[in-house]
Coordinates of C-alpha atoms in Angstrom, one line a residue:
M263 CA 0.0 0.0 0.0
E264 CA 2.0 3.0 -1.3
S265 CA 1.6 5.9 1.1
N266 CA 3.4 9.0 2.2
Q267 CA 2.0 8.7 5.7
T268 CA 4.5 8.7 8.6
F269 CA 4.4 8.5 12.3
T270 CA 6.5 9.3 15.3
G271 CA 8.7 7.1 17.5
V272 CA 6.4 7.6 20.5
S273 CA 3.4 6.2 18.6
Y274 CA 5.5 3.4 17.3
T275 CA 6.6 2.5 20.8
F276 CA 3.0 1.8 21.8
M277 CA 2.3 -0.1 18.6
V278 CA 5.2 -2.5 19.4
I279 CA 4.1 -2.9 23.0
Y280 CA 0.6 -3.8 21.9
A281 CA 1.7 -6.2 19.2
T282 CA 4.3 -7.9 21.5
C283 CA 1.7 -8.5 24.2
S284 CA -1.3 -9.4 22.0
T285 CA -2.7 -12.9 22.6
A286 CA 0.2 -13.7 24.9
L287 CA -1.4 -11.6 27.6
L288 CA -3.9 -14.3 28.3
G289 CA -2.3 -17.4 27.0
I290 CA 1.5 -17.3 27.8
P291 CA 1.2 -17.9 31.6
A292 CA -0.9 -21.0 31.1
S293 CA 1.3 -22.4 28.3
M294 CA 4.5 -21.8 30.3
A295 CA 3.1 -23.3 33.5
Y296 CA 1.8 -26.3 31.5
F297 CA 5.3 -27.2 30.4
V298 CA 7.5 -26.1 33.4
A299 CA 5.1 -25.4 36.3
Q300 CA 6.6 -23.1 38.9
D301 CA 9.6 -22.2 36.6
A302 CA 7.3 -20.6 34.1
W303 CA 8.2 -17.0 35.0
L304 CA 11.9 -17.7 34.1
F305 CA 11.3 -18.4 30.4
P306 CA 9.9 -15.0 29.4
I307 CA 13.1 -13.6 30.8
I308 CA 15.3 -16.1 29.0
G309 CA 13.3 -15.8 25.8
S310 CA 13.5 -12.0 25.9
L311 CA 17.3 -12.1 26.3
I312 CA 17.6 -14.5 23.4
G313 CA 15.4 -12.2 21.4
I314 CA 17.9 -9.3 21.7
P315 CA 20.1 -10.4 18.8
I316 CA 17.0 -11.2 16.8
I317 CA 15.7 -7.6 17.2
F318 CA 19.2 -6.4 16.4
S319 CA 19.1 -8.2 13.1
Y320 CA 16.0 -6.3 12.3
T321 CA 17.7 -3.0 13.0
V322 CA 20.6 -4.0 10.8
L323 CA 18.2 -4.6 7.9
A324 CA 16.6 -1.3 8.6
R325 CA 19.9 0.5 8.5
W326 CA 20.7 -1.0 5.2
M327 CA 17.4 0.2 3.7
P328 CA 16.0 3.0 5.8
N329 CA 13.1 3.7 3.4
G330 CA 12.0 0.2 2.8
T331 CA 10.0 -2.7 4.3
I332 CA 10.8 -6.4 4.4
F333 CA 9.6 -6.8 0.9
Q334 CA 12.0 -4.2 -0.6
M335 CA 14.8 -5.6 1.6
N336 CA 14.2 -9.1 0.1
D337 CA 14.7 -7.6 -3.4
M338 CA 17.7 -5.6 -2.4
I339 CA 19.6 -8.5 -0.8
L340 CA 18.4 -11.5 -2.8
G341 CA 17.8 -10.0 -6.1
K342 CA 14.5 -9.6 -8.0
A343 CA 13.7 -13.3 -8.6
F344 CA 14.7 -14.8 -5.2
G345 CA 13.4 -11.7 -3.5
T346 CA 9.9 -12.2 -4.9
V347 CA 10.0 -15.8 -3.7
A348 CA 11.1 -14.7 -0.2
S349 CA 8.4 -12.0 -0.1
A350 CA 5.7 -14.6 -1.0
L351 CA 7.0 -16.9 1.7
F352 CA 7.0 -14.0 4.2
L353 CA 3.4 -13.1 3.2
L354 CA 2.3 -16.6 4.3
F355 CA 3.2 -15.6 7.9
P356 CA 0.4 -13.0 8.3
L357 CA -2.0 -14.9 6.1
F358 CA -1.8 -17.9 8.4
H359 CA -1.7 -16.0 11.7
F360 CA -4.4 -13.4 11.1
P361 CA -7.3 -15.9 10.9
A362 CA -5.9 -17.8 13.9
I363 CA -5.6 -14.7 16.1
I364 CA -9.0 -13.4 15.2
S365 CA -10.5 -16.8 15.9
Y366 CA -8.9 -16.8 19.3
N367 CA -10.3 -13.4 20.0
V368 CA -13.8 -14.4 18.9
G369 CA -13.6 -17.5 21.0
F370 CA -12.9 -15.4 24.1
M371 CA -15.7 -13.0 23.3
A372 CA -18.2 -15.9 22.7
N373 CA -17.3 -17.6 26.0
F374 CA -17.0 -14.6 28.4
L375 CA -18.5 -11.5 27.0
L376 CA -21.3 -12.2 24.5
P377 CA -22.5 -15.8 25.0
G378 CA -25.3 -16.7 22.7
T379 CA -24.3 -14.2 20.0
P380 CA -23.9 -15.9 16.6
L381 CA -20.2 -16.5 15.8
F382 CA -20.6 -15.0 12.3
V383 CA -21.7 -11.7 13.8
L384 CA -18.7 -11.6 16.2
F385 CA -16.3 -12.4 13.3
L386 CA -18.0 -9.8 11.1
L387 CA -17.8 -7.1 13.7
C388 CA -14.2 -7.8 14.4
M389 CA -13.3 -7.9 10.7
L390 CA -15.1 -4.7 9.9
T391 CA -13.3 -2.7 12.6
I392 CA -9.9 -4.1 11.5
V393 CA -10.5 -3.4 7.8
Y394 CA -11.7 0.1 8.5
G395 CA -8.6 0.7 10.6
V396 CA -6.2 -0.4 7.8
Y397 CA -8.3 1.6 5.2
C398 CA -7.7 4.8 7.2
G399 CA -3.9 4.3 6.9
I400 CA -0.9 3.6 9.0
E401 CA -0.6 7.2 10.4
P402 CA -4.1 7.2 11.9
I403 CA -3.4 3.8 13.3
A404 CA -0.2 5.0 15.0
R405 CA -1.9 8.2 16.4
T406 CA -4.7 6.1 17.8
A407 CA -2.1 3.8 19.5
T408 CA -0.8 6.8 21.4
L409 CA -4.3 8.2 22.3
I410 CA -5.6 4.8 23.5
S411 CA -2.7 4.3 25.8
I412 CA -4.7 6.0 28.5
F413 CA -7.0 3.0 28.5
F414 CA -4.0 0.6 28.5
I415 CA -1.5 1.8 31.0
P416 CA -3.8 2.6 34.1
P417 CA -5.7 -0.7 33.9
L418 CA -2.4 -2.5 33.6
I419 CA -0.9 -0.8 36.6
L420 CA -4.1 -1.4 38.5
L421 CA -4.1 -5.1 37.7
I422 CA -0.4 -5.5 38.7
G423 CA -0.6 -3.3 41.8
L424 CA -3.7 -4.9 43.4
N425 CA -2.2 -8.4 43.0
T426 CA 1.2 -7.6 44.4
A427 CA 0.1 -8.0 48.1
D428 CA -1.0 -11.6 47.4
V429 CA 2.3 -12.8 46.0
D430 CA 3.6 -16.0 47.7
V431 CA 7.2 -16.6 46.6
K432 CA 7.1 -20.1 48.2
M433 CA 5.1 -21.2 45.1
L434 CA 8.3 -20.7 43.1
E435 CA 9.9 -23.7 44.9
P436 CA 11.5 -26.0 44.0
M437 CA 13.3 -24.2 41.1
M438 CA 14.8 -25.6 38.0
R439 CA 13.2 -29.1 38.3
M440 CA 11.9 -29.3 34.8
S441 CA 13.2 -31.8 32.2
V442 CA 15.2 -30.5 29.3
S443 CA 12.4 -31.4 26.8
D444 CA 9.8 -29.4 28.8
G445 CA 12.2 -26.5 29.1
A446 CA 12.8 -26.5 25.3
N447 CA 9.1 -26.7 24.6
A448 CA 8.4 -23.7 26.9
L449 CA 11.2 -21.7 25.4
A450 CA 10.1 -22.5 21.9
F451 CA 6.5 -21.5 22.7
F452 CA 7.6 -18.1 24.0
M453 CA 9.9 -17.5 21.1
G454 CA 7.3 -18.6 18.6
N455 CA 4.4 -16.6 20.1
V456 CA 6.2 -13.5 21.3
V457 CA 9.8 -12.8 20.2
C458 CA 9.8 -14.0 16.6
N459 CA 6.4 -12.4 15.9
V460 CA 8.1 -9.0 16.2
V461 CA 9.2 -9.6 12.6
I462 CA 5.8 -8.3 11.5
Q463 CA 7.1 -4.9 12.4
L464 CA 9.3 -5.0 9.3
A465 CA 6.1 -4.4 7.3
V466 CA 6.1 -0.8 8.6
F467 CA 9.6 -0.4 10.1
P468 CA 11.6 1.6 9.1
R469 CA 9.7 2.9 6.0
Y470 CA 6.9 4.7 7.7
L471 CA 8.8 6.3 10.6
N472 CA 9.4 10.0 10.2
S473 CA 12.7 9.6 12.2
K474 CA 14.6 6.4 11.6
K475 CA 16.7 6.9 14.7
S476 CA 13.8 7.4 17.0
G477 CA 12.0 4.6 15.3
E478 CA 14.8 2.2 16.0
R479 CA 14.8 3.3 19.6
A480 CA 11.1 2.8 19.8
L481 CA 11.4 -0.8 18.5
W482 CA 13.8 -1.6 21.3
I483 CA 11.8 0.1 24.0
G484 CA 8.5 -1.4 22.9
Y485 CA 9.9 -4.9 22.7
L486 CA 11.5 -4.7 26.2
I487 CA 8.4 -3.2 27.8
G488 CA 6.2 -5.8 26.1
C489 CA 8.3 -8.6 27.3
T490 CA 8.5 -7.1 30.8
I491 CA 4.7 -7.0 31.0
L492 CA 4.5 -10.6 30.0
T493 CA 7.1 -11.6 32.5
I494 CA 5.4 -9.8 35.4
L495 CA 2.0 -11.2 34.5
T496 CA 3.4 -14.7 34.4
F497 CA 5.2 -14.2 37.7
L498 CA 1.9 -13.0 39.3
C499 CA -0.1 -15.9 37.9
I500 CA 2.4 -18.4 39.3
T501 CA 2.8 -16.8 42.7
V502 CA -0.8 -15.7 43.3
L503 CA -2.9 -18.5 41.6
S504 CA -0.3 -21.3 42.0
P505 CA 1.5 -23.2 39.2
Q506 CA -1.2 -25.9 39.2
V507 CA -4.1 -23.5 38.7
T508 CA -2.2 -21.5 36.1
G509 CA -1.4 -24.6 34.1
R510 CA -5.0 -25.8 34.0
D511 CA -6.6 -22.4 33.4
F512 CA -7.2 -21.4 29.8
Y513 CA -7.1 -17.7 30.7
P514 CA -5.1 -17.3 33.9
A515 CA -4.6 -13.6 33.6
L516 CA -8.4 -13.2 33.6
S517 CA -8.6 -15.3 36.7
L518 CA -6.0 -13.1 38.3
A519 CA -8.1 -10.1 37.7
Q520 CA -11.3 -11.8 38.8
R521 CA -10.0 -12.5 42.3
I522 CA -9.3 -8.8 43.0
E523 CA -11.7 -7.3 45.6
L524 CA -11.0 -4.2 47.5
G525 CA -13.6 -3.8 50.3
E526 CA -17.1 -3.9 48.9
F527 CA -16.8 -1.1 46.4
L528 CA -14.0 -2.2 44.0
E529 CA -15.0 -5.4 42.2
R530 CA -15.2 -6.9 38.7
I531 CA -11.7 -5.8 37.9
E532 CA -11.5 -8.5 35.2
A533 CA -12.8 -5.8 32.9
T534 CA -9.3 -4.3 33.1
I535 CA -7.6 -7.3 31.5
T536 CA -10.3 -7.4 28.9
I537 CA -9.6 -3.8 27.9
I538 CA -5.9 -4.4 27.9
W539 CA -6.2 -7.5 25.8
F540 CA -8.6 -6.0 23.3
I541 CA -6.3 -3.0 22.7
S542 CA -3.2 -5.1 22.2
I543 CA -4.8 -7.7 20.0
Y544 CA -6.6 -5.1 17.8
F545 CA -3.3 -3.4 17.0
N546 CA -1.6 -6.7 16.3
L547 CA -4.3 -7.6 13.9
L548 CA -4.1 -4.2 12.2
L549 CA -0.4 -4.8 11.6
Y550 CA -1.0 -8.3 10.2
L551 CA -3.6 -7.1 7.8
F552 CA -1.5 -4.1 6.8
A553 CA 1.4 -6.4 6.2
I554 CA -0.8 -8.6 4.0
M555 CA -1.8 -5.6 1.9
E556 CA 1.8 -4.4 1.7
G557 CA 2.9 -7.8 0.4
I558 CA 0.1 -8.0 -2.2
S559 CA 0.9 -4.5 -3.3
H560 CA 4.6 -5.3 -3.7
L561 CA 4.2 -8.6 -5.4
F562 CA 1.7 -7.4 -8.0
K563 CA 3.2 -3.9 -8.4
L564 CA 0.1 -2.1 -7.3
K565 CA 0.3 1.7 -6.6
D566 CA -2.8 1.5 -4.4
S567 CA -4.2 -1.8 -3.0
K568 CA -7.1 -0.2 -1.0
A569 CA -9.6 -1.5 -3.6
L570 CA -8.5 -5.0 -2.7
L571 CA -8.9 -4.5 1.0
L572 CA -12.6 -5.4 1.2
P573 CA -12.3 -8.6 -0.9
V574 CA -9.2 -9.7 1.1
G575 CA -11.1 -9.0 4.3
M576 CA -14.0 -11.2 3.1
L577 CA -11.6 -14.0 2.2
L578 CA -9.9 -13.8 5.6
L579 CA -13.4 -13.7 7.3
F580 CA -14.3 -17.0 5.6
V581 CA -10.9 -18.6 6.5
S582 CA -11.3 -17.4 10.1
L583 CA -14.8 -18.9 10.4
T584 CA -13.7 -22.3 9.0
M585 CA -10.2 -22.6 10.3
F586 CA -10.8 -24.4 13.6
D587 CA -13.6 -26.9 14.6
S588 CA -12.4 -27.2 18.2
V589 CA -10.0 -26.0 20.8
V590 CA -7.9 -29.1 20.1
Q591 CA -7.4 -28.1 16.5
E592 CA -6.5 -24.6 17.6
R593 CA -3.8 -25.8 20.0
E594 CA -2.4 -28.2 17.4
F595 CA -2.2 -25.3 15.0
Y596 CA -0.2 -23.2 17.4
R597 CA 2.1 -26.1 18.3
F598 CA 2.8 -27.6 14.9
V599 CA 2.2 -24.7 12.5
S600 CA 2.4 -21.3 14.2
I601 CA 5.5 -21.8 16.3
P602 CA 7.7 -23.4 13.6
Q603 CA 6.6 -20.9 11.1
S604 CA 7.2 -18.0 13.5
I605 CA 10.7 -19.2 14.3
L606 CA 11.5 -19.8 10.6
V607 CA 10.2 -16.4 9.4
G608 CA 11.1 -14.4 12.5
F609 CA 14.6 -15.8 13.3
V610 CA 16.0 -18.0 10.5
F611 CA 14.8 -15.9 7.6
P612 CA 16.2 -12.5 8.9
A613 CA 19.4 -14.2 10.0
L614 CA 20.0 -15.5 6.4
L615 CA 19.2 -12.0 5.0
V616 CA 21.7 -10.4 7.3
L617 CA 24.3 -13.1 6.5
I618 CA 23.9 -12.8 2.8
G619 CA 23.7 -9.0 2.9
A620 CA 26.8 -8.8 5.1
I621 CA 28.8 -10.9 2.7
R622 CA 27.7 -8.8 -0.3
R623 CA 28.2 -5.5 1.5
K624 CA 31.7 -6.5 2.6
K625 CA 32.5 -7.5 -0.9
N626 CA 31.5 -4.0 -2.1
H627 CA 33.3 -2.3 0.8
L628 CA 30.0 -1.0 2.4
P629 CA 29.7 -0.6 6.2
L630 CA 28.0 -3.5 7.9
Y631 CA 26.2 -1.2 10.4
P632 CA 25.9 2.2 8.8
K633 CA 25.0 5.3 10.7
H634 CA 21.5 6.7 10.4
Q635 CA 21.1 8.5 7.1
S636 CA 19.6 12.0 6.8
K637 CA 15.9 12.2 6.2
G638 CA 14.8 11.4 2.7
S639 CA 17.9 9.5 1.8
N640 CA 17.7 5.9 0.6
S641 CA 20.3 3.2 0.6
L642 CA 18.6 1.2 -2.2
S643 CA 20.6 2.9 -4.9
S644 CA 23.9 2.4 -3.1
T645 CA 23.3 -1.2 -2.3
S646 CA 21.3 -2.5 -5.2
S647 CA 24.5 -3.2 -7.1
T648 CA 25.5 -5.7 -4.5

């Protein structure tokens, strides 16, 4: 979707925070506890640290082409033919994940918020709001991310603060008793559902940032804050609810909010986690759909793909409605499709791009980690010959 719209680093920070948290806000504590019980809180920390070189590889690609997205980066590094194939493979990532995430969201709404409402109506309402958001453009999306933070930060602080007094650190004992296979599964789950999914940011970063330097800083800050939020929520679920309850509960963060009661006047705090989760998942879905439209626009050389937005939305609506028949199928998708694909696209694929690009840049005596260029400059012309 060719556009001259840009946004600030502050707005981008919130976009990265929302997208990093997303579905993990509700699901990560349960998944971690299922594999490693009381050690669940350690793996978001370990996964976040392992993710630092992965995020760094994204910034390297951004420095090489400060006015491009992942699709232009593929062409620049791999050439036109192989770059087109790589872009098509990358496009499969949001195409597979968008229906799965919206299905997860609708399942939560149908079970806890609007029971009895036809699923088609819930899917349609969600899809319409997402399509409209992408139609408005990336700049309105970013500005909304900043404005809506007032409904994200205070409820999050309230949720964390009111549960701190109930923390029981004895529930963390005994530590490091998990098997190697369980630890590997927990780490892979966190990497595949949180860290490697940050690669979707390359659909907007660094092209649409009005300042590449502040945009790079925003990516780091947003990633670290998002991972910190997930670590804290996982720690609270383990130490307040217990590892056993957390591992059995499908939405432990919601249960964490439901148990808050301050006197007889502050109850039903679970609405806070609902607000936080809807904000984060909405912006994540906006990024996925925007990436899909960016990929289609690039592959088919379209100057404006907005005319295709509604038909693409209808196709994704149909896929979302028919993707899962049960919770078992949904969990199998995340375990056998989503996680491997996320690690492949979010870690292996960028690492290969950086490796190939570094070899070609060294051959042409170009800096491997160039300084930020002045506004309006583009490294495409200087590197396309590589």
